[in-house]
mmCIF file of C-alpha atoms in Angstrom:
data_model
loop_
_atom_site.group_PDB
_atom_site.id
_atom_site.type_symbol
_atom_site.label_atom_id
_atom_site.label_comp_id
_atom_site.label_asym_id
_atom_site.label_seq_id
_atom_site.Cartn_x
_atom_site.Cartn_y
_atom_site.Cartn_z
ATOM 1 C CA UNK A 1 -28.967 -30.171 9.974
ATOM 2 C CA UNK A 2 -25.324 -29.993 11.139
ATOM 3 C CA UNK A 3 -24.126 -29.658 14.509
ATOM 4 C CA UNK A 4 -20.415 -29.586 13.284
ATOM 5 C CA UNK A 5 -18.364 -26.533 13.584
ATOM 6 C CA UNK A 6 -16.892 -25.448 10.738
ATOM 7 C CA UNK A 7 -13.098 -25.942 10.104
ATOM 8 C CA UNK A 8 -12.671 -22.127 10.053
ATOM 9 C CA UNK A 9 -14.750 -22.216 13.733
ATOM 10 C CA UNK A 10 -12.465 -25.275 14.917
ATOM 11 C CA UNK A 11 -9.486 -23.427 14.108
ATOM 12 C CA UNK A 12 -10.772 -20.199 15.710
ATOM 13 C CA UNK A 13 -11.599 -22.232 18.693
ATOM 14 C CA UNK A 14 -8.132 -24.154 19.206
ATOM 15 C CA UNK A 15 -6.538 -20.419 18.268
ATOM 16 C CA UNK A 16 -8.260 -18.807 21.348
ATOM 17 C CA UNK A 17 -8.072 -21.919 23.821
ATOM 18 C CA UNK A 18 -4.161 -21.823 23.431
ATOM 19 C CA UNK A 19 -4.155 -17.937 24.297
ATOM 20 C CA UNK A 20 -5.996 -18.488 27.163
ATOM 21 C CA UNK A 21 -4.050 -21.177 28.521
ATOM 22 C CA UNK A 22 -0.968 -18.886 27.835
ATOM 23 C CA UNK A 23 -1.980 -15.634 28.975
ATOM 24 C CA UNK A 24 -4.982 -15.504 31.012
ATOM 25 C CA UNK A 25 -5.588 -18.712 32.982
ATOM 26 C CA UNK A 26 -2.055 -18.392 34.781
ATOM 27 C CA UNK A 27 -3.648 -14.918 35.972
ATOM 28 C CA UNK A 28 -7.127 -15.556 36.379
ATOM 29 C CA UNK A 29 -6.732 -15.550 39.941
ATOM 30 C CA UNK A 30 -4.653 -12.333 40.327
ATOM 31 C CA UNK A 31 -7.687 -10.564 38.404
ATOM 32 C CA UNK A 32 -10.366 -11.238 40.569
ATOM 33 C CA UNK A 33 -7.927 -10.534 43.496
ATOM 34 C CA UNK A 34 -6.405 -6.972 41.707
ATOM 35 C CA UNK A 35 -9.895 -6.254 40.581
ATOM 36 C CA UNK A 36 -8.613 -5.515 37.380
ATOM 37 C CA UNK A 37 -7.606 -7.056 34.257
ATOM 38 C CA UNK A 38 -3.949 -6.245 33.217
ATOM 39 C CA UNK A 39 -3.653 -3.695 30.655
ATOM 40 C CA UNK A 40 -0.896 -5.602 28.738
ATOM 41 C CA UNK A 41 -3.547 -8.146 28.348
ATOM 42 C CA UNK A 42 -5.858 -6.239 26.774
ATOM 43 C CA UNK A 43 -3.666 -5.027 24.622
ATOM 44 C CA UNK A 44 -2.962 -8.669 23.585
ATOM 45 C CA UNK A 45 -6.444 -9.437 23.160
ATOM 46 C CA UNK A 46 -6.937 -6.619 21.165
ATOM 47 C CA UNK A 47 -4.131 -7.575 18.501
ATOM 48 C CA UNK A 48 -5.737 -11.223 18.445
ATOM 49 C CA UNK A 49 -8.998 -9.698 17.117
ATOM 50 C CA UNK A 50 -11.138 -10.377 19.958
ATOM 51 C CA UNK A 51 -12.601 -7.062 20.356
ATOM 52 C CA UNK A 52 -13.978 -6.481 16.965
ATOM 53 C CA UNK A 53 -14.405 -10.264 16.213
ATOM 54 C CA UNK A 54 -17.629 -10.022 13.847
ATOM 55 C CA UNK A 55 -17.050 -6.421 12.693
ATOM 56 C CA UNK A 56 -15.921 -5.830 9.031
ATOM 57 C CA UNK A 57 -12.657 -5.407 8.293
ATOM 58 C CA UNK A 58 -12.854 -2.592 6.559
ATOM 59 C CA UNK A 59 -13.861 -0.601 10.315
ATOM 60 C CA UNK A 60 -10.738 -2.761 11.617
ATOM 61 C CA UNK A 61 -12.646 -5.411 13.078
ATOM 62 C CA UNK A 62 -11.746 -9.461 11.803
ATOM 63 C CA UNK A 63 -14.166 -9.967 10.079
ATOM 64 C CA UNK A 64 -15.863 -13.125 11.310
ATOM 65 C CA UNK A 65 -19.525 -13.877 12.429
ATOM 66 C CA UNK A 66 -21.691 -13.705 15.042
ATOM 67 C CA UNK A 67 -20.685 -17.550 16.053
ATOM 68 C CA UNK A 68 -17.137 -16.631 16.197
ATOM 69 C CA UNK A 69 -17.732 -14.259 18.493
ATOM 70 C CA UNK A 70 -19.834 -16.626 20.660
ATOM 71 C CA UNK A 71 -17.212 -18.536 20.745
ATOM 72 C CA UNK A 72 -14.477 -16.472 21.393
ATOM 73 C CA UNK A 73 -16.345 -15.087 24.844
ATOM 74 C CA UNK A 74 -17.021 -18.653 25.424
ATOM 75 C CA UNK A 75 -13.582 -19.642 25.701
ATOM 76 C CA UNK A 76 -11.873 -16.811 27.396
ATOM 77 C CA UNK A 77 -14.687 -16.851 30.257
ATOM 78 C CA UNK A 78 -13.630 -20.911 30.966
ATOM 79 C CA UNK A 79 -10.845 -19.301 32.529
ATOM 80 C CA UNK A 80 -11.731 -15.793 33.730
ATOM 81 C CA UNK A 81 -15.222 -14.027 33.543
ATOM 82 C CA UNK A 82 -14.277 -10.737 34.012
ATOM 83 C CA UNK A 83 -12.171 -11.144 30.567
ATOM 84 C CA UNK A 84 -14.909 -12.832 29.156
ATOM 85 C CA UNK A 85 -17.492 -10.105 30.038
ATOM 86 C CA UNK A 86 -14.876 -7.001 28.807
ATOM 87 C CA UNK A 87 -15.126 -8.720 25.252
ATOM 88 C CA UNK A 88 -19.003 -9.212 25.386
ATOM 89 C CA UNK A 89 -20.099 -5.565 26.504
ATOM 90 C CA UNK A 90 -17.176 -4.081 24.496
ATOM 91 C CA UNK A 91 -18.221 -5.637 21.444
ATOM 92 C CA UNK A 92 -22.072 -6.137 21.566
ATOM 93 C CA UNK A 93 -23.193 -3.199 23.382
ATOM 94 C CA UNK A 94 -21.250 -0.361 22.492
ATOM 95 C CA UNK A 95 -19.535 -1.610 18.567
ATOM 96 C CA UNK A 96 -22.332 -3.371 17.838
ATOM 97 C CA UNK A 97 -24.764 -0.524 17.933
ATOM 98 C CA UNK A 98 -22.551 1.524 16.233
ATOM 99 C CA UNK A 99 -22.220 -0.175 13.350
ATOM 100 C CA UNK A 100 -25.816 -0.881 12.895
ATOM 101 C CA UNK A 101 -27.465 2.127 13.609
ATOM 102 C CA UNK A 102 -24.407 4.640 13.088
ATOM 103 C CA UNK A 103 -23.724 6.625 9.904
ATOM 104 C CA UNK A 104 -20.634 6.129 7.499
ATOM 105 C CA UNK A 105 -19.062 8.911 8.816
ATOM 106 C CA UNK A 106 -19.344 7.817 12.736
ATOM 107 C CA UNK A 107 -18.394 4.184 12.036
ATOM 108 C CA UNK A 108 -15.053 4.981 10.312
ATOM 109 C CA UNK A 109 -14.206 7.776 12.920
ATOM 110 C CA UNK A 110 -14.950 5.215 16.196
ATOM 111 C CA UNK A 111 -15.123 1.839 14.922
ATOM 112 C CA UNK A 112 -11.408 1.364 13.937
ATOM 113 C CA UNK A 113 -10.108 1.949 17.743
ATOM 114 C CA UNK A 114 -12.467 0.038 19.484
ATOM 115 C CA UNK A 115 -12.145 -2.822 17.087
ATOM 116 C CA UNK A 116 -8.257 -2.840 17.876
ATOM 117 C CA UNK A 117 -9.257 -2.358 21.649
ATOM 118 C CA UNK A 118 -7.280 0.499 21.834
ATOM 119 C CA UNK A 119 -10.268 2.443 23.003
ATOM 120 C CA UNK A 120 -12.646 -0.055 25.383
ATOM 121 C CA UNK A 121 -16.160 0.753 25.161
ATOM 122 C CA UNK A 122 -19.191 0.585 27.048
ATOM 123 C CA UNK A 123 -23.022 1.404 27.047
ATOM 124 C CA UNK A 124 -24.868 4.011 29.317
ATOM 125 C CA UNK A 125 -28.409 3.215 29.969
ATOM 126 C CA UNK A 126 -29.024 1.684 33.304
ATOM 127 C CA UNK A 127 -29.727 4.091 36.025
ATOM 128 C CA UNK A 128 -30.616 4.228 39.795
ATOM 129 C CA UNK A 129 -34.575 4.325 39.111
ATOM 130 C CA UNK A 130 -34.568 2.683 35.617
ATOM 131 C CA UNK A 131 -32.708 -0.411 35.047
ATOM 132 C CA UNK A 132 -35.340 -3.110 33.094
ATOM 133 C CA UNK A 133 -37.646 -0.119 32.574
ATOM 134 C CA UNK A 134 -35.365 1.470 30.003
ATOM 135 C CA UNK A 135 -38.255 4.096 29.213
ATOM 136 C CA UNK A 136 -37.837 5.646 32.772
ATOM 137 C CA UNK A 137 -34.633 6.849 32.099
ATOM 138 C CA UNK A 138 -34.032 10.842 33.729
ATOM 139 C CA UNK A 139 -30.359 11.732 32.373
ATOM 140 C CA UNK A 140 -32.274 14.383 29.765
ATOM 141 C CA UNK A 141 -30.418 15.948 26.810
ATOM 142 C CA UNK A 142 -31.446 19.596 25.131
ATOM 143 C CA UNK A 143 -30.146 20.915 22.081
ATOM 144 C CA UNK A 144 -27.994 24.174 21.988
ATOM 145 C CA UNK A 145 -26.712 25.062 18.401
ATOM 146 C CA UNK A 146 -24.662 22.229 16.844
ATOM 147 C CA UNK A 147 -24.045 20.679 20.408
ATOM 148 C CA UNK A 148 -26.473 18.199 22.588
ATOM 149 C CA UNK A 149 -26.249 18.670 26.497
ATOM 150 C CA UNK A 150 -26.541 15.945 28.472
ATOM 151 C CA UNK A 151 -27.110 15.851 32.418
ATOM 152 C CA UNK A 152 -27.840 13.097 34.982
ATOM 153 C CA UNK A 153 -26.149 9.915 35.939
ATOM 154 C CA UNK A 154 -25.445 6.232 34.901
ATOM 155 C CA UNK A 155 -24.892 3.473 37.462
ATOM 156 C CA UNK A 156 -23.244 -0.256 36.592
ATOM 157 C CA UNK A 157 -21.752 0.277 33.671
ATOM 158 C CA UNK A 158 -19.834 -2.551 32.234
ATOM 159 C CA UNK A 159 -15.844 -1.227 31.296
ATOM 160 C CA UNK A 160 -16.887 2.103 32.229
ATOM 161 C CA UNK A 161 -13.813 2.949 34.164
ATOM 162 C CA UNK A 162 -11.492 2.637 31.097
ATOM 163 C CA UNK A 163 -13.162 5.772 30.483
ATOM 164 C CA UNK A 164 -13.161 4.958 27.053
ATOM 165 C CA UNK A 165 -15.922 5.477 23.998
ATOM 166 C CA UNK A 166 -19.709 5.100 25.259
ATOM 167 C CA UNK A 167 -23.347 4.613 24.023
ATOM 168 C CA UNK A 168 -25.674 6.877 25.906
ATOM 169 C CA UNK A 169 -29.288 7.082 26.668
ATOM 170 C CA UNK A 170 -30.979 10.618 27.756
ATOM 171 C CA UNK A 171 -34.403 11.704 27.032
ATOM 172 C CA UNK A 172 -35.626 14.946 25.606
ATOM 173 C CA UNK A 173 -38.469 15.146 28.516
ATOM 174 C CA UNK A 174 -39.711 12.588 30.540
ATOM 175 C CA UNK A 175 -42.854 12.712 29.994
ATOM 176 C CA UNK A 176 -42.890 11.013 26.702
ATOM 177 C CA UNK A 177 -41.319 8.071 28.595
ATOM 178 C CA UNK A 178 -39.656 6.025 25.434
ATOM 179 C CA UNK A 179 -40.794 7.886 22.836
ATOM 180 C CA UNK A 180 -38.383 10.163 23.842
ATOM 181 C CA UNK A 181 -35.002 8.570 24.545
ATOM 182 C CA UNK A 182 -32.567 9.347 21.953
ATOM 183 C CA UNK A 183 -28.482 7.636 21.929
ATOM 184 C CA UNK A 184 -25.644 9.486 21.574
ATOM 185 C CA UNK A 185 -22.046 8.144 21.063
ATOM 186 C CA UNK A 186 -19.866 10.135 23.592
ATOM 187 C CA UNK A 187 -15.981 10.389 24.924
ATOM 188 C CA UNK A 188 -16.102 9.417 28.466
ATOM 189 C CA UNK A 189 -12.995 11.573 28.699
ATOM 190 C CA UNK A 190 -15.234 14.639 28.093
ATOM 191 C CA UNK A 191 -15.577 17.858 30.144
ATOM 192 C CA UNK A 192 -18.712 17.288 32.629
ATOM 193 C CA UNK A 193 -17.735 13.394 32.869
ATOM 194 C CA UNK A 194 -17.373 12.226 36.331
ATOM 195 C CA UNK A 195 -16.765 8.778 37.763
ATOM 196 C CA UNK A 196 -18.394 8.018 40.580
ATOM 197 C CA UNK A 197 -17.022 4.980 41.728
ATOM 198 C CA UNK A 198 -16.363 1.747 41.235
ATOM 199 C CA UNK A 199 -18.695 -1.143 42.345
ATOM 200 C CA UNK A 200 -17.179 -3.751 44.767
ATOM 201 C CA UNK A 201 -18.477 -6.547 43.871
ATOM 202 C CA UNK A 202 -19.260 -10.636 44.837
ATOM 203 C CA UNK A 203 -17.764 -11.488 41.020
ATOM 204 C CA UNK A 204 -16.172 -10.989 37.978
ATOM 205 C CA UNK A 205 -14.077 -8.535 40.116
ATOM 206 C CA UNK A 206 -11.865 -7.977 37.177
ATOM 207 C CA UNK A 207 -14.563 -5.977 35.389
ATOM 208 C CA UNK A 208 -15.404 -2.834 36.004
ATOM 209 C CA UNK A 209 -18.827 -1.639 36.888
ATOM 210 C CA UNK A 210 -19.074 1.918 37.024
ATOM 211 C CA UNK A 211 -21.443 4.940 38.173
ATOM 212 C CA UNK A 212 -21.179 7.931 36.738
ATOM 213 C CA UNK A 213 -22.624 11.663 36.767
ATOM 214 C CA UNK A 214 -23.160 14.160 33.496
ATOM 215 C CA UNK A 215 -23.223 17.516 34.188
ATOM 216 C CA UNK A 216 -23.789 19.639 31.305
ATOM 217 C CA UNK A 217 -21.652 17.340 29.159
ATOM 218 C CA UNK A 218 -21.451 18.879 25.550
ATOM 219 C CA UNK A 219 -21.616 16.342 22.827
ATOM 220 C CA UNK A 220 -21.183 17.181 18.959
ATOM 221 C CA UNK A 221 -24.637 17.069 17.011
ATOM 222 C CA UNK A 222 -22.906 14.562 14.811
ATOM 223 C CA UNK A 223 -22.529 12.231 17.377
ATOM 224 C CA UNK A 224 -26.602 11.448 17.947
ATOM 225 C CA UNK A 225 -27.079 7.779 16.694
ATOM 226 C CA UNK A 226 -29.377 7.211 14.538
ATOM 227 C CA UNK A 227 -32.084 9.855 14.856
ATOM 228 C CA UNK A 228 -34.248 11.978 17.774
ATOM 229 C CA UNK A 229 -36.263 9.479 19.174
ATOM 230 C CA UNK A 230 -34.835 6.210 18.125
ATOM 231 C CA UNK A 231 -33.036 5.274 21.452
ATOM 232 C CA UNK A 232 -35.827 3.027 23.226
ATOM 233 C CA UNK A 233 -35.514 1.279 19.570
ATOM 234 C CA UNK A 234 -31.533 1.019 19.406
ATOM 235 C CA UNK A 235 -31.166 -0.024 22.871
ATOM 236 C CA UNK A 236 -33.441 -3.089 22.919
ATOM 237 C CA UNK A 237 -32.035 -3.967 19.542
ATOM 238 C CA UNK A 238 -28.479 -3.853 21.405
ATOM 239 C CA UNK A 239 -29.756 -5.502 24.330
ATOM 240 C CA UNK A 240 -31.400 -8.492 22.197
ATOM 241 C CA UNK A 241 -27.791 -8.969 20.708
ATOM 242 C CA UNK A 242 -25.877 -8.486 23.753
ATOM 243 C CA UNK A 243 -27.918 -11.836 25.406
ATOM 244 C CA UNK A 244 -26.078 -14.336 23.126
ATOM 245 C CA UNK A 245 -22.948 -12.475 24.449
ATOM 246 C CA UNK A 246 -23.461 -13.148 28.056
ATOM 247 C CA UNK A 247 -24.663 -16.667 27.379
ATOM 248 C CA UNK A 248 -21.185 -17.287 25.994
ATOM 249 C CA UNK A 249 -19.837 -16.047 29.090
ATOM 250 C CA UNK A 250 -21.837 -18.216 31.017
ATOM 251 C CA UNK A 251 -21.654 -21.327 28.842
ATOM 252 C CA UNK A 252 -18.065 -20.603 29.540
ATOM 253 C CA UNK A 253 -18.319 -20.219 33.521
ATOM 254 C CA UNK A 254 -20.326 -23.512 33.414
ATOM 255 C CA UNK A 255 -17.723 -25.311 31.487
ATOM 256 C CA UNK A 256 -14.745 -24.181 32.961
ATOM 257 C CA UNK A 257 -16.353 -25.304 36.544
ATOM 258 C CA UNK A 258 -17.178 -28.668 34.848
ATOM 259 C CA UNK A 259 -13.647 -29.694 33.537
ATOM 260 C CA UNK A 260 -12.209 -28.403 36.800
ATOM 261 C CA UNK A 261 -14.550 -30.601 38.775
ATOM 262 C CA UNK A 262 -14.688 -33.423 36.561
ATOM 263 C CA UNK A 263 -10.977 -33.639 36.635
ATOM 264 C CA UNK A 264 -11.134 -33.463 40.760
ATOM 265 C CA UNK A 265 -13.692 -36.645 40.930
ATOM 266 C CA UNK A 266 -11.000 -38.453 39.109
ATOM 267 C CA UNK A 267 -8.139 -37.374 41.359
ATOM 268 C CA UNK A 268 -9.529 -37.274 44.664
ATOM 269 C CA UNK A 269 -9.852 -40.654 46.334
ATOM 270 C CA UNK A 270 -11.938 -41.652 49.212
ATOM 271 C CA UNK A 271 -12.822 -44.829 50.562
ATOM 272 C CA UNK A 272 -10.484 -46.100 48.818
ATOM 273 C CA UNK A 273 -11.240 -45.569 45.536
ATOM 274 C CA UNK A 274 -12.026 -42.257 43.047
ATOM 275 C CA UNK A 275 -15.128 -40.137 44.183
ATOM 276 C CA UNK A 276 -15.785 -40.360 40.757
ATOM 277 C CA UNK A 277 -16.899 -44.046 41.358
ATOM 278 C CA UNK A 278 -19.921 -43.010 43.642
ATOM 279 C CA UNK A 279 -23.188 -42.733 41.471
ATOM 280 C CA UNK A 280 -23.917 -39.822 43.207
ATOM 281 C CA UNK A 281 -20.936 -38.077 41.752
ATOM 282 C CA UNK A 282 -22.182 -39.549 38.337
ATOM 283 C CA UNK A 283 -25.418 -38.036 38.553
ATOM 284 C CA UNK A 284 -23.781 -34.573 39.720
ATOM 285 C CA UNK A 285 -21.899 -34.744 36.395
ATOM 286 C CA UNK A 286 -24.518 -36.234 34.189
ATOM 287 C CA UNK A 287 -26.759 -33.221 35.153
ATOM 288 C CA UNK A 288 -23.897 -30.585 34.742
ATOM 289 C CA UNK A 289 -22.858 -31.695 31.265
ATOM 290 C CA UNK A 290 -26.341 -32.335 30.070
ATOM 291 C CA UNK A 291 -27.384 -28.382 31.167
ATOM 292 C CA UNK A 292 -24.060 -26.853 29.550
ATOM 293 C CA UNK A 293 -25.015 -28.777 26.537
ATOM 294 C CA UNK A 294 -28.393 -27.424 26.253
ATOM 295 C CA UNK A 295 -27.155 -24.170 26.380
ATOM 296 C CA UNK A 296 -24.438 -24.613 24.034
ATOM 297 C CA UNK A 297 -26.902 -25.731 21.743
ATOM 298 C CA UNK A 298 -29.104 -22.788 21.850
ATOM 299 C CA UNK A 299 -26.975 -20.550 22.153
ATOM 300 C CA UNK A 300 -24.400 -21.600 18.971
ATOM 301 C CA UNK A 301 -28.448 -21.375 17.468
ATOM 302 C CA UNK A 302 -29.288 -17.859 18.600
ATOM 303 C CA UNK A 303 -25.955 -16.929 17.013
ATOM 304 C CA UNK A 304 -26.280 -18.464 13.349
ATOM 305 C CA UNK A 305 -29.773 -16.836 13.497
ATOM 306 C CA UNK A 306 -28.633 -13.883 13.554
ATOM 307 C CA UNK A 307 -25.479 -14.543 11.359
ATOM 308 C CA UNK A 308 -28.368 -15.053 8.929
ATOM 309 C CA UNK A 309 -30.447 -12.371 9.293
ATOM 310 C CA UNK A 310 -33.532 -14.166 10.895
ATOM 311 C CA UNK A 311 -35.581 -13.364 14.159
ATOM 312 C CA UNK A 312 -33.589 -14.077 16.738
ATOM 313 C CA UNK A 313 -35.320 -12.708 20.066
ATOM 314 C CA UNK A 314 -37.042 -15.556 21.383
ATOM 315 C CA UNK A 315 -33.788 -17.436 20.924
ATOM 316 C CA UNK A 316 -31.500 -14.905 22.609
ATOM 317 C CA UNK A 317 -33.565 -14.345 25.236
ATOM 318 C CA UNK A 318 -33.690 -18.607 25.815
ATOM 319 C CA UNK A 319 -30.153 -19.149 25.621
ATOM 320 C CA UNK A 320 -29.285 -16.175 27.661
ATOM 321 C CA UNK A 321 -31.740 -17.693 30.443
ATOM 322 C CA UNK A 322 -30.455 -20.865 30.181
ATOM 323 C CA UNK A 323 -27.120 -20.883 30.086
ATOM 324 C CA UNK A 324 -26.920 -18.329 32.515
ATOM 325 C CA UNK A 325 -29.206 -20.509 35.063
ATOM 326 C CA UNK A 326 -27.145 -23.690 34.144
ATOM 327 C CA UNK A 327 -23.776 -21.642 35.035
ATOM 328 C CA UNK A 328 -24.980 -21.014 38.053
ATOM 329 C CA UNK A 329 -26.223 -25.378 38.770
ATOM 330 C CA UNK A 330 -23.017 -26.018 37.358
ATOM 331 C CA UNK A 331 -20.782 -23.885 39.337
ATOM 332 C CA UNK A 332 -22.719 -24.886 42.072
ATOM 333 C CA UNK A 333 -22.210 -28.863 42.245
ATOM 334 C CA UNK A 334 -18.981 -28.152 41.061
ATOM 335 C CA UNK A 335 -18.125 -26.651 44.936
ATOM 336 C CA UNK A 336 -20.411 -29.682 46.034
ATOM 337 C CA UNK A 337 -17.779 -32.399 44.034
ATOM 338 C CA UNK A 338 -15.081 -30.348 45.564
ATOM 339 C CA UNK A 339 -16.380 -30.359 49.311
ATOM 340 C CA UNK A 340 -14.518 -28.590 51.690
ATOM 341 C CA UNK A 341 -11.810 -27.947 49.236
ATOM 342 C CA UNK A 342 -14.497 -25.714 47.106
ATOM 343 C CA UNK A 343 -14.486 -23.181 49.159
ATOM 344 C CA UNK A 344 -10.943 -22.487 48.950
ATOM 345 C CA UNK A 345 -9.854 -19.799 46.503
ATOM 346 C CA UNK A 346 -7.258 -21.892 45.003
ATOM 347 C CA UNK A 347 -8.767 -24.632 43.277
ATOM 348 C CA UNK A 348 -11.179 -21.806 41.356
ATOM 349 C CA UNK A 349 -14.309 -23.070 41.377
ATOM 350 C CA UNK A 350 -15.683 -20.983 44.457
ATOM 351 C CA UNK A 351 -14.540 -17.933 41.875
ATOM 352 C CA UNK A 352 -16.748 -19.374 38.820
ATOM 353 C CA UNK A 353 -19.495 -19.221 40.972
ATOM 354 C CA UNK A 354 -19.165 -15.996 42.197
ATOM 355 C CA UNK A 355 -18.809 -14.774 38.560
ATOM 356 C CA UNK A 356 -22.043 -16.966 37.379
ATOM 357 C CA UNK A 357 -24.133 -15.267 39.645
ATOM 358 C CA UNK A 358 -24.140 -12.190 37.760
ATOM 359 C CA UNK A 359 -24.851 -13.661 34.448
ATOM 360 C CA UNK A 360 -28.709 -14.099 36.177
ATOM 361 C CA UNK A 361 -29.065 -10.209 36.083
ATOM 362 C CA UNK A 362 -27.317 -8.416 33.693
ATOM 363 C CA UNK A 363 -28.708 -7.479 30.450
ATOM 364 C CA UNK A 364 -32.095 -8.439 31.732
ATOM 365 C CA UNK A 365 -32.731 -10.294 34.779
ATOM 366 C CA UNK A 366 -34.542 -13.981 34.034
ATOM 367 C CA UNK A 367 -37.442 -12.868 35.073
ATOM 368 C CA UNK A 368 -37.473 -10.482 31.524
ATOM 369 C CA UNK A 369 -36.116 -13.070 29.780
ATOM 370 C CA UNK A 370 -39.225 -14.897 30.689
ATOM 371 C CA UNK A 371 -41.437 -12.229 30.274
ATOM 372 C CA UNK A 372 -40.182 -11.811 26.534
ATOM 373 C CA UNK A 373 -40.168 -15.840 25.927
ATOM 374 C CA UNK A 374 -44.159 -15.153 27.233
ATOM 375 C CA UNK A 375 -44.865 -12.804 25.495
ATOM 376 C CA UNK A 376 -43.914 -13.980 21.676
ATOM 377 C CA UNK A 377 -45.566 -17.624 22.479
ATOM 378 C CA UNK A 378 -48.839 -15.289 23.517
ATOM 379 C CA UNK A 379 -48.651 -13.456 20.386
#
């Protein structure tokens, strides 16, 4: 077994650490205060492959793997979440699905732009009364000649107001609860598309989370992924993906709170000497590296899995749990090293733990992470 990234991951790694001390750590700040990410920066991240990082070339993506992904999210959420989170539901839950359950046709027609990040996307499932219980969905869809019509609404929906290239749910009637939820790639430009709003939120402020309301939105037959039916199937298959996608964001929250504290114990002097010199500072730092560790560790595992075409579900579902629970320890003591000073806005950390937070809930609270952990030992 080797632990060792690969000289083509190493040089990915120090490629994407000097952008983001460039370009997005000097503005990490202004993001969560804008509530929005800069659109000349993601333009830049688009043209340094980051939004199409383990999609074939030959769609326009770079080509690399599921690590390389991991650890490009990783690495841009050490310094702002809201960036890191863009990448992860741009790639994983609205690309990704595309390209594995979409036809030729589709995935040369809207696979090229959203690898560039020309076009951002975004996935449509979670609404007011069905959020973990994907089958519940009521945005229906009815067929009318070579068109699908689509009505209902959508509520936080990652990148949503870029308005942009989605992945829908809508069922053909309720009644057959998941058996009847079919996906549909749509232009959220389209007549009938309304944004709602956008969430205010306690972090990753940058991001957008978006509601949304369909009324009679006409979609092309061509554009049904995969086929009638298959949606319950292609949305937990997106979802089990998009888990090692947000544990990269959090691995990266947790370890850009880490460095930030660890380099404060150092600095900051009391009594004389470095805080850093207390034991109880140790231990604060012993237990934050030895939980971001952990979670690098399964994670970087839940990504070679499926980089190699093995079961990855249990694994996804650990490292998304654990990382994101160790973001949120980490973020945590990192205010607690800081003191007083940690709940000032400028030295950062009281924004890392705002954005951790989040990394609990989305794409499955903990609590379904658990349940699916449960319920693959029980079987």
């Amino acid at each position: 077994m080797n632990f060792e990234l690969s000289q083509d991951h190493r040089v990915l790694q120090d490629a994407v650490r000097d952008f983001v001390e460039k370009e997005i750590k000097p503005i990490a700040a202004q993001i969560d205060e804008e509530h929005q990410i800069p659109d000349t920066l993601v333009r830049k991240m688009g043209e340094m492959g980051f939004m199409g990082s383990y999609l074939p070339e030959q769609y326009g993506g770079a080509g690399l793997d599921m690590l390389s992904y991991a650890i490009v999210v990783e690495e841009v959420s050490k310094a702002c979440g809201s960036s890191g989170v863009l990448i992860s539901a741009h790639t994983s839950l609205c690309c990704g699905p595309i390209y594995t359950f979409g036809t030729e046709e589709q995935k040369k027609k809207w696979l090229p732009a959203l690898n560039s990040g020309d076009i951002i996307g975004c996935f449509l499932l979670t609404e007011p009364d069905a959020g973990s219980d994907a089958g519940a969905i009521a945005t229906t869809y009815r067929r009318e000649g070579d068109e699908f019509v689509l009505n209902g609404s959508k509520i936080f929906i990652t990148n949503g107001g870029y308005r942009g290239t989605g992945v829908v749910f809508a069922t053909s009637d309720k009644s057959l609860k998941h058996k009847g939820v079919s996906a549909f790639i749509i232009d959220l430009r389209s007549h009938g598309v309304e944004i709602l709003k956008n969430e205010k939120k306690l972090g990753i402020r940058g991001s957008y989370t978006t509601a949304f309301a369909l009324d009679n939105v006409r979609i092309p037959a061509e554009n049904l992924l995969g086929q009638e039916g298959q949606g319950f199937k292609i949305a937990m298959d997106t979802l089990n993906g998009g888990r090692i996608g947000i544990a990269s964001q959090a691995l990266g929250i947790a370890e850009g709170a880490f460095e930030r504290a660890l380099a404060y114990s150092k600095e900051r002097k009391q009594f004389g000497a470095p805080i850093c010199d207390l034991q109880a500072i140790q231990f604060k730092l012993a237990d934050m590296w030895a939980k971001i560790e952990i979670s690098k560790l399964m994670t970087y595992k839940a990504a070679w899995l499926k980089d190699n075409k093995k079961n990855y579900t249990m694994e996804s579902a650990m490292c998304k749990m654990l990382a994101s629970e160790a973001a949120t320890f980490v973020s945590h003591q990192a205010i607690q090293i800081h003191g007083g000073y940690g709940f000032i806005c400028d030295y950062e950390v009281e924004r890392m733990y705002r954005d951790a937070k989040i990394t609990e809930i989305y794409e499955g609270t903990n609590e379904v992470q658990r349940v699916v952990i449960s319920k693959l030992l029980l079987s």
